[in-house]
mmCIF file of C-alpha atoms and ligand atoms in Angstrom:
data_model
loop_
_atom_site.group_PDB
_atom_site.id
_atom_site.type_symbol
_atom_site.label_atom_id
_atom_site.label_comp_id
_atom_site.label_asym_id
_atom_site.label_seq_id
_atom_site.Cartn_x
_atom_site.Cartn_y
_atom_site.Cartn_z
ATOM 1 C CA MET A 1 44.433 15.845 -26.495
ATOM 2 C CA ALA A 2 43.931 14.657 -29.538
ATOM 3 C CA ARG A 3 40.294 13.442 -29.358
ATOM 4 C CA ARG A 4 39.001 16.988 -28.345
ATOM 5 C CA GLY A 5 38.821 17.674 -31.993
ATOM 6 C CA ILE A 6 35.718 15.872 -32.075
ATOM 7 C CA LEU A 7 33.843 17.796 -29.611
ATOM 8 C CA ARG A 8 34.493 20.891 -31.668
ATOM 9 C CA GLY A 9 31.238 21.934 -33.635
ATOM 10 C CA LYS A 10 29.113 19.912 -30.842
ATOM 11 C CA GLU A 11 29.606 21.770 -27.762
ATOM 12 C CA ASP A 12 26.463 23.497 -28.152
ATOM 13 C CA ASN A 13 24.686 20.016 -28.118
ATOM 14 C CA LEU A 14 27.510 18.393 -24.878
ATOM 15 C CA VAL A 15 26.023 21.951 -22.996
ATOM 16 C CA LYS A 16 22.557 20.937 -23.529
ATOM 17 C CA ASP A 17 22.781 17.782 -22.374
ATOM 18 C CA LEU A 18 25.139 18.614 -19.527
ATOM 19 C CA LYS A 19 22.523 21.162 -18.418
ATOM 20 C CA GLU A 20 19.198 18.786 -19.501
ATOM 21 C CA THR A 21 19.943 15.230 -18.441
ATOM 22 C CA THR A 22 21.517 13.367 -15.759
ATOM 23 C CA LEU A 23 24.053 11.067 -18.193
ATOM 24 C CA SER A 24 27.165 10.594 -16.856
ATOM 25 C CA PHE A 25 30.254 12.120 -18.057
ATOM 26 C CA LYS A 26 31.515 8.717 -19.040
ATOM 27 C CA LYS A 27 27.955 8.299 -21.093
ATOM 28 C CA LEU A 28 28.470 11.372 -22.467
ATOM 29 C CA GLY A 29 32.047 10.863 -23.596
ATOM 30 C CA LYS A 30 30.838 8.276 -25.256
ATOM 31 C CA LYS A 31 28.150 9.462 -27.310
ATOM 32 C CA TYR A 32 30.371 12.538 -28.331
ATOM 33 C CA GLY A 33 33.679 10.748 -28.809
ATOM 34 C CA VAL A 34 35.767 12.093 -26.191
ATOM 35 C CA SER A 35 37.199 10.586 -22.761
ATOM 36 C CA ARG A 36 34.852 10.964 -19.300
ATOM 37 C CA GLN A 37 37.853 13.499 -18.250
ATOM 38 C CA ALA A 38 37.332 15.357 -21.298
ATOM 39 C CA VAL A 39 33.882 16.204 -20.781
ATOM 40 C CA HIS A 40 34.374 16.593 -16.701
ATOM 41 C CA ASP A 41 37.045 19.189 -17.750
ATOM 42 C CA PHE A 42 34.671 20.729 -20.295
ATOM 43 C CA SER A 43 31.826 20.886 -18.151
ATOM 44 C CA LYS A 44 34.076 22.517 -15.247
ATOM 45 C CA ARG A 45 35.356 25.134 -17.781
ATOM 46 C CA GLN A 46 31.935 26.135 -18.661
ATOM 47 C CA GLY A 47 30.782 25.921 -15.143
ATOM 48 C CA ILE A 48 27.883 24.087 -15.790
ATOM 49 C CA LYS A 49 25.540 22.943 -12.754
ATOM 50 C CA ARG A 50 24.721 19.500 -13.448
ATOM 51 C CA PRO A 51 20.877 18.734 -12.482
ATOM 52 C CA GLU A 52 20.301 16.316 -9.672
ATOM 53 C CA LYS A 53 19.729 12.922 -9.922
ATOM 54 C CA PRO A 54 16.285 11.908 -8.465
ATOM 55 C CA LYS A 55 15.623 8.520 -10.604
ATOM 56 C CA GLY A 56 19.074 7.334 -9.403
ATOM 57 C CA HIS A 57 17.990 7.038 -5.715
ATOM 58 C CA GLN A 58 16.296 4.126 -4.146
ATOM 59 C CA THR A 59 12.404 4.796 -3.139
ATOM 60 C CA GLY A 60 12.602 2.118 -0.221
ATOM 61 C CA GLU A 61 15.396 3.712 1.093
ATOM 62 C CA CYS A 62 14.498 7.446 0.906
ATOM 63 C CA ARG A 63 12.748 8.702 3.836
ATOM 64 C CA LEU A 64 11.061 11.721 1.931
ATOM 65 C CA CYS A 65 9.936 9.180 -0.551
ATOM 66 C CA GLN A 66 8.483 6.865 2.601
ATOM 67 C CA ARG A 67 6.919 9.828 4.041
ATOM 68 C CA LEU A 68 5.070 10.918 1.061
ATOM 69 C CA ILE A 69 3.850 7.361 0.832
ATOM 70 C CA GLN A 70 2.427 7.401 3.759
ATOM 71 C CA ILE A 71 0.506 10.556 3.594
ATOM 72 C CA ASN A 72 -0.828 9.548 0.496
ATOM 73 C CA LYS A 73 -2.521 6.720 2.378
ATOM 74 C CA LYS A 74 -4.776 9.095 4.314
ATOM 75 C CA PRO A 75 -8.093 9.074 3.236
ATOM 76 C CA HIS A 76 -9.016 11.818 0.622
ATOM 77 C CA SER A 77 -5.605 12.567 0.617
ATOM 78 C CA GLU A 78 -5.341 13.993 -2.885
ATOM 79 C CA PHE A 79 -7.109 16.987 -1.030
ATOM 80 C CA ILE A 80 -4.228 17.776 0.904
ATOM 81 C CA SER A 81 -1.959 20.476 -0.237
ATOM 82 C CA ILE A 82 1.322 20.846 -1.668
ATOM 83 C CA HIS A 83 1.865 23.505 1.549
ATOM 84 C CA THR A 84 0.912 21.043 3.776
ATOM 85 C CA ILE A 85 2.566 18.033 2.716
ATOM 86 C CA VAL A 86 5.527 20.212 2.610
ATOM 87 C CA GLU A 87 5.264 21.213 6.198
ATOM 88 C CA GLU A 88 4.430 17.576 7.297
ATOM 89 C CA THR A 89 7.618 16.440 5.807
ATOM 90 C CA GLY A 90 9.965 19.043 6.609
ATOM 91 C CA GLY A 91 11.518 19.293 3.099
ATOM 92 C CA SER A 92 11.511 21.644 0.632
ATOM 93 C CA ARG A 93 9.094 22.399 -2.140
ATOM 94 C CA VAL A 94 11.311 21.893 -5.160
ATOM 95 C CA LYS A 95 12.584 18.423 -3.272
ATOM 96 C CA CYS A 96 9.051 17.549 -2.658
ATOM 97 C CA LEU A 97 7.721 18.049 -6.164
ATOM 98 C CA SER A 98 10.841 16.088 -7.558
ATOM 99 C CA HIS A 99 10.230 12.869 -5.381
ATOM 100 C CA LEU A 100 6.700 13.238 -5.884
ATOM 101 C CA ARG A 101 7.258 13.066 -9.594
ATOM 102 C CA THR A 102 9.467 10.027 -9.330
ATOM 103 C CA LEU A 103 6.814 8.043 -7.101
ATOM 104 C CA ARG A 104 3.857 8.990 -9.413
ATOM 105 C CA ASP A 105 6.223 7.561 -12.710
ATOM 106 C CA LYS A 106 6.855 4.287 -10.451
ATOM 107 C CA GLY A 107 2.967 4.492 -9.643
ATOM 108 C CA LEU A 108 4.030 4.251 -5.943
ATOM 109 C CA ILE A 109 1.131 7.125 -5.007
ATOM 110 C CA SER A 110 -1.893 8.031 -6.574
ATOM 111 C CA GLU A 111 -1.918 10.202 -9.539
ATOM 112 C CA MET A 112 -3.807 13.243 -8.213
ATOM 113 C CA PHE A 113 -1.366 13.242 -4.826
ATOM 114 C CA GLY A 114 0.691 16.176 -4.596
ATOM 115 C CA ARG A 115 -1.136 18.460 -7.440
ATOM 116 C CA LEU A 116 -3.590 20.745 -5.382
ATOM 117 C CA HIS A 117 -1.704 23.909 -4.411
ATOM 118 C CA SER A 118 -4.553 26.083 -2.860
ATOM 119 C CA LYS A 119 -4.745 25.687 1.380
ATOM 120 C CA ARG A 120 -8.019 27.223 1.178
ATOM 121 C CA LEU A 121 -9.188 24.435 -1.206
ATOM 122 C CA GLU A 122 -7.719 22.155 1.350
ATOM 123 C CA LYS A 123 -9.619 23.534 4.051
ATOM 124 C CA ALA A 124 -12.793 23.881 1.808
ATOM 125 C CA TYR A 125 -12.725 20.215 1.109
ATOM 126 C CA ALA A 126 -11.964 18.763 4.693
ATOM 127 C CA ILE A 127 -15.327 21.013 5.581
ATOM 128 C CA TYR A 128 -16.623 18.910 2.478
ATOM 129 C CA PHE A 129 -15.965 15.690 3.694
ATOM 130 C CA LYS A 130 -16.729 15.551 7.376
ATOM 131 C CA LYS A 131 -19.799 18.250 7.439
ATOM 132 C CA ARG A 132 -23.378 17.877 5.858
ATOM 133 C CA LEU A 133 -23.233 21.805 4.516
ATOM 134 C CA ARG A 134 -24.465 23.078 1.349
ATOM 135 C CA ILE A 135 -21.603 23.599 -0.779
ATOM 136 C CA HIS A 136 -22.247 27.233 -1.452
ATOM 137 C CA THR A 137 -22.155 27.723 2.812
ATOM 138 C CA ILE A 138 -18.763 25.572 2.887
ATOM 139 C CA GLY A 139 -17.209 28.203 0.229
ATOM 140 C CA ARG A 140 -18.382 31.215 2.012
ATOM 141 C CA LYS A 141 -16.578 30.107 4.901
ATOM 142 C CA VAL A 142 -13.635 29.885 3.484
ATOM 143 C CA GLY A 143 -13.781 32.755 1.119
ATOM 144 C CA LEU A 144 -14.254 30.743 -2.221
ATOM 145 C CA LYS A 145 -17.081 31.746 -4.472
ATOM 146 C CA ASN A 146 -17.321 29.179 -6.743
ATOM 147 C CA PHE A 147 -16.548 26.272 -4.964
ATOM 148 C CA HIS A 148 -19.304 23.906 -6.519
ATOM 149 C CA ALA A 149 -17.509 24.932 -10.200
ATOM 150 C CA ILE A 150 -14.022 23.590 -8.554
ATOM 151 C CA ILE A 151 -15.519 20.479 -7.354
ATOM 152 C CA ARG A 152 -16.688 19.843 -11.027
ATOM 153 C CA GLN A 153 -13.662 20.965 -12.526
ATOM 154 C CA HIS A 154 -11.608 18.670 -10.069
ATOM 155 C CA ARG A 155 -13.784 15.380 -10.900
ATOM 156 C CA GLY A 156 -13.350 15.913 -14.652
ATOM 157 C CA LEU A 157 -9.613 16.334 -13.911
ATOM 158 C CA GLY A 158 -9.644 13.071 -12.274
ATOM 159 C CA TYR A 159 -10.096 13.928 -8.592
ATOM 160 C CA ASP A 160 -11.931 11.390 -6.650
ATOM 161 C CA VAL A 161 -14.698 13.750 -5.269
ATOM 162 C CA PRO A 162 -17.466 11.904 -3.351
ATOM 163 C CA PRO A 163 -21.144 13.171 -3.294
ATOM 164 C CA SER A 164 -21.609 15.754 -0.818
ATOM 165 C CA LEU A 165 -22.653 14.795 2.437
ATOM 166 C CA TYR A 166 -25.631 17.317 2.388
ATOM 167 C CA GLY A 167 -26.783 15.675 -0.821
ATOM 168 C CA TYR A 168 -26.676 12.346 0.942
ATOM 169 C CA ASP A 169 -30.105 12.509 2.296
ATOM 170 C CA GLY A 170 -31.868 13.655 -0.749
ATOM 171 C CA GLN A 171 -30.581 10.645 -2.715
ATOM 172 C CA LYS A 172 -31.570 8.517 0.308
ATOM 173 C CA LYS A 173 -35.047 10.088 -0.112
ATOM 174 C CA GLY A 174 -34.908 8.942 -3.759
ATOM 175 C CA ARG A 175 -34.574 5.686 -2.837
ATOM 176 C CA VAL A 176 -36.978 5.327 -0.183
ATOM 177 C CA ARG A 177 -39.630 6.974 -2.981
ATOM 178 C CA ARG A 178 -38.411 4.484 -5.927
ATOM 179 C CA GLU A 179 -38.926 1.705 -3.016
ATOM 180 C CA ILE A 180 -42.394 2.699 -2.661
ATOM 181 C CA GLN A 181 -43.104 2.854 -5.981
ATOM 182 C CA ARG A 182 -41.732 -0.049 -6.460
ATOM 183 C CA ARG A 183 -44.207 -1.817 -3.962
ATOM 184 C CA LYS A 184 -47.157 -0.057 -5.568
HETATM 185 ZN ZN1 ZN B 201 12.807 10.262 -2.595
#
């Protein structure tokens, strides 16, 4: 093919594009000044495996995406670990992560959903939200030494961690005290 010569010298770039982008053969052909067929043949000769195209799919019609959006609507869903999300959707981890990224980019799920990687932390937070226990006690129950520090770190990262139920009484007392002070 006469136009094949144009490709020479740019082959490395094309290999990179084929491996790292989801641009179609047609678009790559335009970019490199060769036909769609030439890019296709080249890709085949090189034995290149092209990456999947998560962006081309319709979120509204993707069952995995819909299920992920549903789970994200649960209270405190940011604290559901990726392990549990994978289990609940029945998908693979890689697939879940890829669709989560797409949904995040589109603003369809909250920024922190699907980022927790520890099942132990998921357990600790589940207790934290339900029971009026010292943070230290919860940590001991699940085998975490530094749950307190982790909570602080998570808040810094943007996780929405509500105040501890254990501390709630203290706040109430404070409010009552301030009220008494005000009436004096
Ligand atoms: Zn999807």
